[in-house]
Amino acid sequence: MALAILGGTGKEGQGLALRWARAERDVILGSRDAAKGREIATALNAKLGSERVRGAGNREAAAASPDVVVSTLPDSGHIEILRDIAGELDGKVLVVATIAWPPGPTSEPSAAELARDALDALGRSVRVVAAFQTVSAGTLRKTESEPEDVLICGDDADAREATSALVDEIGLRGVHAGRLKQARIAEAITGALLKINKHYGVKSTGIRITGIDPG
Ligand SMILES: NC(=O)c1ccc[n+]([C@@H]2O[C@H](COP(=O)([O-])OP(=O)(O)OC[C@H]3O[C@@H](n4cnc5c(N)ncnc54)[C@H](OP(=O)(O)O)[C@@H]3O)[C@@H](O)[C@H]2O)c1
Protein backbone atom coordinates (compact mmCIF):
# COMPACT_ATOMS: atom_id res chain seq x y z
CA MET A 1 0.00 0.00 0.00
CA ALA A 2 1.42 3.41 -0.99
CA LEU A 3 2.24 5.86 1.77
CA ALA A 4 2.46 9.63 1.27
CA ILE A 5 4.86 11.83 3.20
CA LEU A 6 3.89 15.52 3.13
CA GLY A 7 7.00 17.70 3.09
CA GLY A 8 8.75 14.43 2.29
CA THR A 9 11.61 16.13 0.47
CA GLY A 10 13.17 17.25 3.76
CA LYS A 11 15.59 15.45 6.02
CA GLU A 12 13.07 13.59 8.16
CA GLY A 13 10.82 12.73 5.22
CA GLN A 14 13.67 11.35 3.15
CA GLY A 15 14.87 9.28 6.09
CA LEU A 16 11.42 7.77 6.57
CA ALA A 17 11.03 7.22 2.82
CA LEU A 18 14.31 5.28 2.69
CA ARG A 19 13.24 3.07 5.60
CA TRP A 20 9.77 2.32 4.20
CA ALA A 21 11.07 1.74 0.69
CA ARG A 22 13.63 -0.71 2.07
CA ALA A 23 10.68 -2.45 3.73
CA GLU A 24 9.21 -2.77 0.22
CA ARG A 25 6.52 -0.15 0.64
CA ASP A 26 5.78 2.34 -2.14
CA VAL A 27 6.33 5.92 -0.96
CA ILE A 28 5.13 9.22 -2.41
CA LEU A 29 7.18 12.26 -1.44
CA GLY A 30 4.91 15.28 -1.23
CA SER A 31 6.32 18.70 -1.99
CA ARG A 32 5.08 22.23 -2.67
CA ASP A 33 6.86 21.73 -5.98
CA ALA A 34 6.08 18.41 -7.67
CA ALA A 35 9.23 18.63 -9.84
CA LYS A 36 11.37 18.90 -6.69
CA GLY A 37 9.55 15.90 -5.26
CA ARG A 38 10.28 13.88 -8.40
CA GLU A 39 13.95 14.94 -8.41
CA ILE A 40 14.50 13.85 -4.81
CA ALA A 41 12.56 10.63 -5.41
CA THR A 42 14.92 9.83 -8.31
CA ALA A 43 17.94 10.39 -6.06
CA LEU A 44 16.50 8.13 -3.34
CA ASN A 45 15.67 5.41 -5.87
CA ALA A 46 19.27 5.53 -7.12
CA LYS A 47 20.45 4.99 -3.56
CA LEU A 48 17.94 2.18 -3.02
CA GLY A 49 18.43 0.48 -6.37
CA SER A 50 14.63 0.30 -6.78
CA GLU A 51 11.70 2.39 -7.99
CA ARG A 52 9.74 2.43 -4.75
CA VAL A 53 9.75 6.22 -4.29
CA ARG A 54 7.99 8.79 -6.41
CA GLY A 55 7.47 12.52 -6.04
CA ALA A 56 4.33 14.63 -6.34
CA GLY A 57 2.66 17.78 -5.06
CA ASN A 58 1.48 17.51 -1.45
CA ARG A 59 -2.17 17.33 -2.53
CA GLU A 60 -1.58 14.64 -5.15
CA ALA A 61 0.54 12.65 -2.69
CA ALA A 62 -2.18 12.73 -0.03
CA ALA A 63 -4.83 11.75 -2.56
CA ALA A 64 -2.77 8.74 -3.65
CA SER A 65 -2.31 7.43 -0.10
CA PRO A 66 -5.43 5.40 0.69
CA ASP A 67 -5.43 5.08 4.47
CA VAL A 68 -2.54 6.84 6.17
CA VAL A 69 -0.71 10.08 5.36
CA VAL A 70 2.48 11.06 7.17
CA SER A 71 3.45 14.68 7.68
CA THR A 72 7.03 15.86 8.03
CA LEU A 73 6.05 19.43 7.21
CA PRO A 74 7.87 22.05 9.28
CA ASP A 75 6.01 23.92 12.01
CA SER A 76 6.11 27.10 9.92
CA GLY A 77 3.95 25.73 7.12
CA HIS A 78 2.11 22.64 8.24
CA ILE A 79 -1.26 24.09 9.23
CA GLU A 80 -1.52 26.10 6.02
CA ILE A 81 -0.77 23.05 3.86
CA LEU A 82 -3.05 20.75 5.90
CA ARG A 83 -5.94 23.22 5.57
CA ASP A 84 -5.33 23.47 1.85
CA ILE A 85 -5.41 19.71 1.25
CA ALA A 86 -7.89 18.81 4.03
CA GLY A 87 -10.27 17.21 1.54
CA GLU A 88 -7.63 14.63 0.63
CA LEU A 89 -7.09 13.75 4.29
CA ASP A 90 -10.76 13.19 5.13
CA GLY A 91 -11.40 9.72 6.57
CA LYS A 92 -7.68 8.91 6.86
CA VAL A 93 -5.10 8.67 9.60
CA LEU A 94 -2.64 11.57 9.66
CA VAL A 95 0.66 10.72 11.36
CA VAL A 96 2.34 13.97 12.40
CA ALA A 97 6.11 14.06 12.93
CA THR A 98 6.15 17.85 13.02
CA ILE A 99 7.36 19.55 16.20
CA ALA A 100 5.96 22.90 17.36
CA TRP A 101 9.05 25.07 17.51
CA PRO A 102 10.86 25.60 19.81
CA PRO A 103 10.19 22.20 21.37
CA GLY A 104 9.43 22.10 25.04
CA PRO A 105 6.81 24.26 26.66
CA THR A 106 4.21 21.64 27.59
CA SER A 107 1.74 24.44 28.35
CA GLU A 108 1.52 25.03 24.58
CA PRO A 109 -0.26 22.68 22.14
CA SER A 110 1.87 20.30 20.13
CA ALA A 111 2.02 20.48 16.35
CA ALA A 112 -0.17 17.35 16.19
CA GLU A 113 -2.87 18.92 18.38
CA LEU A 114 -2.81 22.07 16.25
CA ALA A 115 -3.22 19.89 13.15
CA ARG A 116 -6.17 18.06 14.70
CA ASP A 117 -7.83 21.35 15.75
CA ALA A 118 -7.37 22.89 12.29
CA LEU A 119 -8.85 19.87 10.53
CA ASP A 120 -11.70 19.55 13.05
CA ALA A 121 -12.55 23.21 12.49
CA LEU A 122 -12.97 22.46 8.79
CA GLY A 123 -15.34 19.62 9.65
CA ARG A 124 -12.92 16.98 8.37
CA SER A 125 -12.78 13.55 9.92
CA VAL A 126 -9.08 12.93 10.27
CA ARG A 127 -7.64 10.75 13.02
CA VAL A 128 -4.40 12.46 14.01
CA VAL A 129 -1.54 10.56 15.62
CA ALA A 130 1.82 11.99 16.73
CA ALA A 131 4.92 9.87 16.09
CA PHE A 132 8.62 10.14 15.20
CA GLN A 133 9.21 13.39 17.14
CA THR A 134 12.21 11.85 18.93
CA VAL A 135 13.65 9.99 15.91
CA SER A 136 16.41 11.88 14.12
CA ALA A 137 16.75 11.98 10.37
CA GLY A 138 20.34 10.76 10.85
CA THR A 139 19.11 7.58 12.52
CA LEU A 140 16.52 6.98 9.81
CA ARG A 141 19.16 7.25 7.09
CA LYS A 142 21.21 4.43 8.63
CA THR A 143 20.55 0.94 7.34
CA GLU A 144 21.33 -0.42 10.79
CA SER A 145 20.82 1.48 14.02
CA GLU A 146 20.64 0.81 17.74
CA PRO A 147 17.22 -0.32 19.02
CA GLU A 148 15.09 2.78 19.31
CA ASP A 149 11.52 3.54 20.34
CA VAL A 150 8.92 5.81 18.80
CA LEU A 151 6.36 7.38 21.11
CA ILE A 152 2.90 7.08 19.59
CA CYS A 153 0.26 9.48 20.90
CA GLY A 154 -3.32 9.64 19.68
CA ASP A 155 -6.95 9.56 20.71
CA ASP A 156 -8.04 6.73 18.41
CA ALA A 157 -6.85 3.20 19.24
CA ASP A 158 -7.09 1.88 15.67
CA ALA A 159 -5.13 4.84 14.32
CA ARG A 160 -2.44 4.28 16.96
CA GLU A 161 -2.27 0.60 16.01
CA ALA A 162 -1.95 1.43 12.30
CA THR A 163 0.88 3.83 13.13
CA SER A 164 2.57 1.26 15.35
CA ALA A 165 2.53 -1.26 12.49
CA LEU A 166 4.20 1.29 10.20
CA VAL A 167 6.84 1.97 12.85
CA ASP A 168 7.57 -1.73 13.32
CA GLU A 169 7.91 -2.09 9.56
CA ILE A 170 10.99 0.16 9.57
CA GLY A 171 12.85 -1.60 12.36
CA LEU A 172 11.86 0.71 15.21
CA ARG A 173 9.51 -0.08 18.09
CA GLY A 174 6.27 1.83 18.52
CA VAL A 175 5.37 2.54 22.14
CA HIS A 176 1.86 3.69 23.00
CA ALA A 177 2.36 6.87 25.02
CA GLY A 178 -1.18 8.07 25.60
CA ARG A 179 -3.58 10.53 24.08
CA LEU A 180 -2.68 13.14 21.50
CA LYS A 181 -2.03 15.72 24.20
CA GLN A 182 0.98 13.65 25.26
CA ALA A 183 2.67 14.70 22.02
CA ARG A 184 3.71 17.76 24.02
CA ILE A 185 5.90 15.43 26.08
CA ALA A 186 7.38 13.82 22.96
CA GLU A 187 8.23 17.29 21.67
CA ALA A 188 9.75 18.25 25.03
CA ILE A 189 11.89 15.09 25.03
CA THR A 190 13.15 16.08 21.60
CA GLY A 191 14.18 19.42 23.06
CA ALA A 192 16.20 17.51 25.66
CA LEU A 193 17.71 15.22 23.00
CA LEU A 194 18.93 18.27 21.07
CA LYS A 195 20.71 19.49 24.20
CA ILE A 196 22.16 16.00 24.77
CA ASN A 197 23.40 15.95 21.15
CA LYS A 198 25.13 19.28 21.71
CA HIS A 199 26.71 18.28 25.01
CA TYR A 200 28.10 15.00 23.68
CA GLY A 201 29.01 16.30 20.22
CA VAL A 202 26.70 13.82 18.45
CA LYS A 203 23.75 14.27 16.11
CA SER A 204 21.34 11.40 16.46
CA THR A 205 20.41 10.47 20.01
CA GLY A 206 17.06 8.76 20.52
CA ILE A 207 15.08 7.02 23.22
CA ARG A 208 14.44 3.48 24.46
CA ILE A 209 11.76 2.69 27.05
CA THR A 210 12.78 -0.09 29.41
CA GLY A 211 10.54 -2.63 31.10
CA ILE A 212 8.27 -3.47 28.18
CA ASP A 213 8.16 -6.99 26.86
CA PRO A 214 8.99 -6.45 23.19
CA GLY A 215 6.51 -9.17 22.31
N1 LIG B 1 15.23 16.46 11.02
C1 LIG B 1 15.05 15.68 12.08
O1 LIG B 1 15.99 14.99 12.56
C2 LIG B 1 13.68 15.61 12.74
C3 LIG B 1 13.43 14.64 13.73
C4 LIG B 1 12.16 14.55 14.31
C5 LIG B 1 11.18 15.46 13.94
N2 LIG B 1 11.46 16.42 13.00
C6 LIG B 1 10.41 17.37 12.65
O2 LIG B 1 9.93 17.03 11.36
C7 LIG B 1 9.62 18.22 10.64
C8 LIG B 1 10.44 18.21 9.35
O3 LIG B 1 11.81 18.26 9.68
P1 LIG B 1 12.91 18.32 8.53
O4 LIG B 1 14.21 18.39 9.21
O5 LIG B 1 12.66 17.27 7.52
O6 LIG B 1 12.54 19.76 7.91
P2 LIG B 1 12.97 20.43 6.57
O7 LIG B 1 13.95 19.57 5.84
O8 LIG B 1 13.38 21.83 6.90
O9 LIG B 1 11.55 20.58 5.82
C9 LIG B 1 10.81 19.51 5.29
C10 LIG B 1 10.16 19.95 3.99
O10 LIG B 1 9.08 20.83 4.25
C11 LIG B 1 8.87 21.70 3.13
N3 LIG B 1 8.75 23.07 3.61
C12 LIG B 1 9.73 23.91 4.02
N4 LIG B 1 9.20 25.10 4.43
C13 LIG B 1 7.87 24.99 4.25
C14 LIG B 1 6.77 25.86 4.49
N5 LIG B 1 6.95 27.10 4.99
N6 LIG B 1 5.54 25.42 4.21
C15 LIG B 1 5.34 24.17 3.72
N7 LIG B 1 6.33 23.29 3.45
C16 LIG B 1 7.59 23.71 3.74
C17 LIG B 1 10.08 21.54 2.22
O11 LIG B 1 9.64 20.77 1.11
P3 LIG B 1 9.27 21.39 -0.31
O12 LIG B 1 10.15 22.59 -0.53
O13 LIG B 1 9.62 20.26 -1.20
O14 LIG B 1 7.82 21.71 -0.24
C18 LIG B 1 11.06 20.75 3.05
O15 LIG B 1 11.84 19.87 2.25
C19 LIG B 1 9.94 19.39 11.56
O16 LIG B 1 8.79 19.80 12.25
C20 LIG B 1 10.93 18.81 12.54
O17 LIG B 1 10.92 19.47 13.80
C21 LIG B 1 12.67 16.50 12.38
PDB file of N, CA and C in Angstrom, residues 115-164:
ATOM      1  N   ALA A 115      -2.739  20.489  14.412  1.00  0.00           N
ATOM      2  CA  ALA A 115      -3.219  19.894  13.153  1.00  0.00           C
ATOM      3  C   ALA A 115      -4.635  19.355  13.343  1.00  0.00           C
ATOM      4  N   ARG A 116      -4.828  18.602  14.428  1.00  0.00           N
ATOM      5  CA  ARG A 116      -6.173  18.061  14.701  1.00  0.00           C
ATOM      6  C   ARG A 116      -7.201  19.185  14.792  1.00  0.00           C
ATOM      7  N   ASP A 117      -6.871  20.255  15.543  1.00  0.00           N
ATOM      8  CA  ASP A 117      -7.828  21.345  15.746  1.00  0.00           C
ATOM      9  C   ASP A 117      -8.164  22.033  14.423  1.00  0.00           C
ATOM     10  N   ALA A 118      -7.137  22.216  13.581  1.00  0.00           N
ATOM     11  CA  ALA A 118      -7.368  22.892  12.294  1.00  0.00           C
ATOM     12  C   ALA A 118      -8.265  22.049  11.396  1.00  0.00           C
ATOM     13  N   LEU A 119      -8.046  20.746  11.393  1.00  0.00           N
ATOM     14  CA  LEU A 119      -8.846  19.866  10.526  1.00  0.00           C
ATOM     15  C   LEU A 119     -10.260  19.703  11.082  1.00  0.00           C
ATOM     16  N   ASP A 120     -10.369  19.617  12.423  1.00  0.00           N
ATOM     17  CA  ASP A 120     -11.700  19.551  13.051  1.00  0.00           C
ATOM     18  C   ASP A 120     -12.508  20.796  12.702  1.00  0.00           C
ATOM     19  N   ALA A 121     -11.850  21.945  12.756  1.00  0.00           N
ATOM     20  CA  ALA A 121     -12.553  23.214  12.494  1.00  0.00           C
ATOM     21  C   ALA A 121     -13.101  23.257  11.074  1.00  0.00           C
ATOM     22  N   LEU A 122     -12.478  22.502  10.178  1.00  0.00           N
ATOM     23  CA  LEU A 122     -12.965  22.455   8.792  1.00  0.00           C
ATOM     24  C   LEU A 122     -14.019  21.358   8.610  1.00  0.00           C
ATOM     25  N   GLY A 123     -14.332  20.673   9.709  1.00  0.00           N
ATOM     26  CA  GLY A 123     -15.344  19.620   9.650  1.00  0.00           C
ATOM     27  C   GLY A 123     -14.818  18.336   9.021  1.00  0.00           C
ATOM     28  N   ARG A 124     -13.514  18.186   8.974  1.00  0.00           N
ATOM     29  CA  ARG A 124     -12.918  16.982   8.374  1.00  0.00           C
ATOM     30  C   ARG A 124     -12.741  15.902   9.432  1.00  0.00           C
ATOM     31  N   SER A 125     -12.941  14.666   9.011  1.00  0.00           N
ATOM     32  CA  SER A 125     -12.784  13.551   9.923  1.00  0.00           C
ATOM     33  C   SER A 125     -11.412  12.914   9.701  1.00  0.00           C
ATOM     34  N   VAL A 126     -10.454  13.417  10.418  1.00  0.00           N
ATOM     35  CA  VAL A 126      -9.076  12.929  10.269  1.00  0.00           C
ATOM     36  C   VAL A 126      -8.590  12.490  11.646  1.00  0.00           C
ATOM     37  N   ARG A 127      -8.144  11.242  11.740  1.00  0.00           N
ATOM     38  CA  ARG A 127      -7.639  10.746  13.020  1.00  0.00           C
ATOM     39  C   ARG A 127      -6.148  11.055  13.094  1.00  0.00           C
ATOM     40  N   VAL A 128      -5.784  11.992  13.949  1.00  0.00           N
ATOM     41  CA  VAL A 128      -4.399  12.465  14.011  1.00  0.00           C
ATOM     42  C   VAL A 128      -3.627  11.700  15.083  1.00  0.00           C
ATOM     43  N   VAL A 129      -2.454  11.259  14.709  1.00  0.00           N
ATOM     44  CA  VAL A 129      -1.542  10.558  15.624  1.00  0.00           C
ATOM     45  C   VAL A 129      -0.203  11.292  15.571  1.00  0.00           C
ATOM     46  N   ALA A 130       0.463  11.415  16.706  1.00  0.00           N
ATOM     47  CA  ALA A 130       1.817  11.990  16.730  1.00  0.00           C
ATOM     48  C   ALA A 130       2.825  10.850  16.852  1.00  0.00           C
ATOM     49  N   ALA A 131       3.860  10.895  16.024  1.00  0.00           N
ATOM     50  CA  ALA A 131       4.923   9.874  16.086  1.00  0.00           C
ATOM     51  C   ALA A 131       6.189  10.434  15.445  1.00  0.00           C
ATOM     52  N   PHE A 132       7.307   9.847  15.790  1.00  0.00           N
ATOM     53  CA  PHE A 132       8.625  10.136  15.202  1.00  0.00           C
ATOM     54  C   PHE A 132       9.272  11.434  15.716  1.00  0.00           C
ATOM     55  N   GLN A 133       8.614  12.136  16.664  1.00  0.00           N
ATOM     56  CA  GLN A 133       9.211  13.394  17.135  1.00  0.00           C
ATOM     57  C   GLN A 133      10.635  13.194  17.643  1.00  0.00           C
ATOM     58  N   THR A 134      10.893  12.057  18.300  1.00  0.00           N
ATOM     59  CA  THR A 134      12.209  11.848  18.929  1.00  0.00           C
ATOM     60  C   THR A 134      13.196  11.093  18.027  1.00  0.00           C
ATOM     61  N   VAL A 135      12.779  10.801  16.798  1.00  0.00           N
ATOM     62  CA  VAL A 135      13.653   9.993  15.912  1.00  0.00           C
ATOM     63  C   VAL A 135      14.356  10.913  14.918  1.00  0.00           C
ATOM     64  N   SER A 136      15.680  10.933  14.975  1.00  0.00           N
ATOM     65  CA  SER A 136      16.408  11.880  14.124  1.00  0.00           C
ATOM     66  C   SER A 136      16.500  11.372  12.689  1.00  0.00           C
ATOM     67  N   ALA A 137      16.592  12.322  11.781  1.00  0.00           N
ATOM     68  CA  ALA A 137      16.753  11.985  10.370  1.00  0.00           C
ATOM     69  C   ALA A 137      18.033  11.171  10.174  1.00  0.00           C
ATOM     70  N   GLY A 138      19.068  11.491  10.961  1.00  0.00           N
ATOM     71  CA  GLY A 138      20.338  10.761  10.846  1.00  0.00           C
ATOM     72  C   GLY A 138      20.167   9.284  11.157  1.00  0.00           C
ATOM     73  N   THR A 139      19.378   8.989  12.169  1.00  0.00           N
ATOM     74  CA  THR A 139      19.113   7.582  12.516  1.00  0.00           C
ATOM     75  C   THR A 139      18.341   6.902  11.393  1.00  0.00           C
ATOM     76  N   LEU A 140      17.348   7.583  10.861  1.00  0.00           N
ATOM     77  CA  LEU A 140      16.519   6.980   9.810  1.00  0.00           C
ATOM     78  C   LEU A 140      17.339   6.661   8.564  1.00  0.00           C
ATOM     79  N   ARG A 141      18.355   7.471   8.297  1.00  0.00           N
ATOM     80  CA  ARG A 141      19.160   7.249   7.090  1.00  0.00           C
ATOM     81  C   ARG A 141      20.068   6.033   7.207  1.00  0.00           C
ATOM     82  N   LYS A 142      20.323   5.597   8.449  1.00  0.00           N
ATOM     83  CA  LYS A 142      21.206   4.429   8.634  1.00  0.00           C
ATOM     84  C   LYS A 142      20.466   3.154   8.254  1.00  0.00           C
ATOM     85  N   THR A 143      21.194   2.222   7.655  1.00  0.00           N
ATOM     86  CA  THR A 143      20.554   0.943   7.341  1.00  0.00           C
ATOM     87  C   THR A 143      20.469   0.076   8.595  1.00  0.00           C
ATOM     88  N   GLU A 144      21.416   0.294   9.514  1.00  0.00           N
ATOM     89  CA  GLU A 144      21.331  -0.416  10.792  1.00  0.00           C
ATOM     90  C   GLU A 144      21.526   0.592  11.904  1.00  0.00           C
ATOM     91  N   SER A 145      20.668   0.548  12.915  1.00  0.00           N
ATOM     92  CA  SER A 145      20.819   1.482  14.021  1.00  0.00           C
ATOM     93  C   SER A 145      20.526   0.759  15.325  1.00  0.00           C
ATOM     94  N   GLU A 146      20.925   1.397  16.429  1.00  0.00           N
ATOM     95  CA  GLU A 146      20.642   0.810  17.744  1.00  0.00           C
ATOM     96  C   GLU A 146      19.129   0.694  17.913  1.00  0.00           C
ATOM     97  N   PRO A 147      18.666  -0.239  18.768  1.00  0.00           N
ATOM     98  CA  PRO A 147      17.219  -0.318  19.015  1.00  0.00           C
ATOM     99  C   PRO A 147      16.707   1.038  19.508  1.00  0.00           C
ATOM    100  N   GLU A 148      15.624   1.470  18.931  1.00  0.00           N
ATOM    101  CA  GLU A 148      15.090   2.780  19.311  1.00  0.00           C
ATOM    102  C   GLU A 148      13.559   2.748  19.313  1.00  0.00           C
ATOM    103  N   ASP A 149      12.974   3.503  20.218  1.00  0.00           N
ATOM    104  CA  ASP A 149      11.520   3.538  20.337  1.00  0.00           C
ATOM    105  C   ASP A 149      10.926   4.800  19.724  1.00  0.00           C
ATOM    106  N   VAL A 150       9.682   4.682  19.345  1.00  0.00           N
ATOM    107  CA  VAL A 150       8.923   5.805  18.797  1.00  0.00           C
ATOM    108  C   VAL A 150       7.690   5.978  19.669  1.00  0.00           C
ATOM    109  N   LEU A 151       7.554   7.122  20.294  1.00  0.00           N
ATOM    110  CA  LEU A 151       6.365   7.380  21.109  1.00  0.00           C
ATOM    111  C   LEU A 151       5.185   7.659  20.188  1.00  0.00           C
ATOM    112  N   ILE A 152       4.090   6.937  20.437  1.00  0.00           N
ATOM    113  CA  ILE A 152       2.898   7.081  19.591  1.00  0.00           C
ATOM    114  C   ILE A 152       1.765   7.624  20.458  1.00  0.00           C
ATOM    115  N   CYS A 153       1.303   8.817  20.109  1.00  0.00           N
ATOM    116  CA  CYS A 153       0.257   9.478  20.898  1.00  0.00           C
ATOM    117  C   CYS A 153      -0.946   9.748  20.011  1.00  0.00           C
ATOM    118  N   GLY A 154      -2.128   9.389  20.491  1.00  0.00           N
ATOM    119  CA  GLY A 154      -3.319   9.644  19.684  1.00  0.00           C
ATOM    120  C   GLY A 154      -4.567   9.263  20.447  1.00  0.00           C
ATOM    121  N   ASP A 155      -5.684   9.788  20.007  1.00  0.00           N
ATOM    122  CA  ASP A 155      -6.954   9.565  20.711  1.00  0.00           C
ATOM    123  C   ASP A 155      -7.744   8.379  20.171  1.00  0.00           C
ATOM    124  N   ASP A 156      -7.309   7.830  19.044  1.00  0.00           N
ATOM    125  CA  ASP A 156      -8.044   6.728  18.410  1.00  0.00           C
ATOM    126  C   ASP A 156      -7.160   5.466  18.420  1.00  0.00           C
ATOM    127  N   ALA A 157      -7.669   4.411  19.052  1.00  0.00           N
ATOM    128  CA  ALA A 157      -6.854   3.199  19.240  1.00  0.00           C
ATOM    129  C   ALA A 157      -6.475   2.555  17.905  1.00  0.00           C
ATOM    130  N   ASP A 158      -7.405   2.503  16.963  1.00  0.00           N
ATOM    131  CA  ASP A 158      -7.091   1.877  15.670  1.00  0.00           C
ATOM    132  C   ASP A 158      -6.017   2.680  14.921  1.00  0.00           C
ATOM    133  N   ALA A 159      -6.124   3.988  15.004  1.00  0.00           N
ATOM    134  CA  ALA A 159      -5.131   4.840  14.324  1.00  0.00           C
ATOM    135  C   ALA A 159      -3.751   4.665  14.957  1.00  0.00           C
ATOM    136  N   ARG A 160      -3.725   4.519  16.283  1.00  0.00           N
ATOM    137  CA  ARG A 160      -2.439   4.277  16.956  1.00  0.00           C
ATOM    138  C   ARG A 160      -1.863   2.941  16.516  1.00  0.00           C
ATOM    139  N   GLU A 161      -2.726   1.933  16.420  1.00  0.00           N
ATOM    140  CA  GLU A 161      -2.266   0.596  16.005  1.00  0.00           C
ATOM    141  C   GLU A 161      -1.705   0.634  14.572  1.00  0.00           C
ATOM    142  N   ALA A 162      -2.413   1.325  13.695  1.00  0.00           N
ATOM    143  CA  ALA A 162      -1.954   1.430  12.302  1.00  0.00           C
ATOM    144  C   ALA A 162      -0.582   2.103  12.251  1.00  0.00           C
ATOM    145  N   THR A 163      -0.405   3.110  13.089  1.00  0.00           N
ATOM    146  CA  THR A 163       0.881   3.826  13.130  1.00  0.00           C
ATOM    147  C   THR A 163       1.968   2.910  13.682  1.00  0.00           C
ATOM    148  N   SER A 164       1.606   2.170  14.726  1.00  0.00           N
ATOM    149  CA  SER A 164       2.573   1.264  15.346  1.00  0.00           C
ATOM    150  C   SER A 164       3.063   0.222  14.328  1.00  0.00           C
TER     151      SER A 164
END
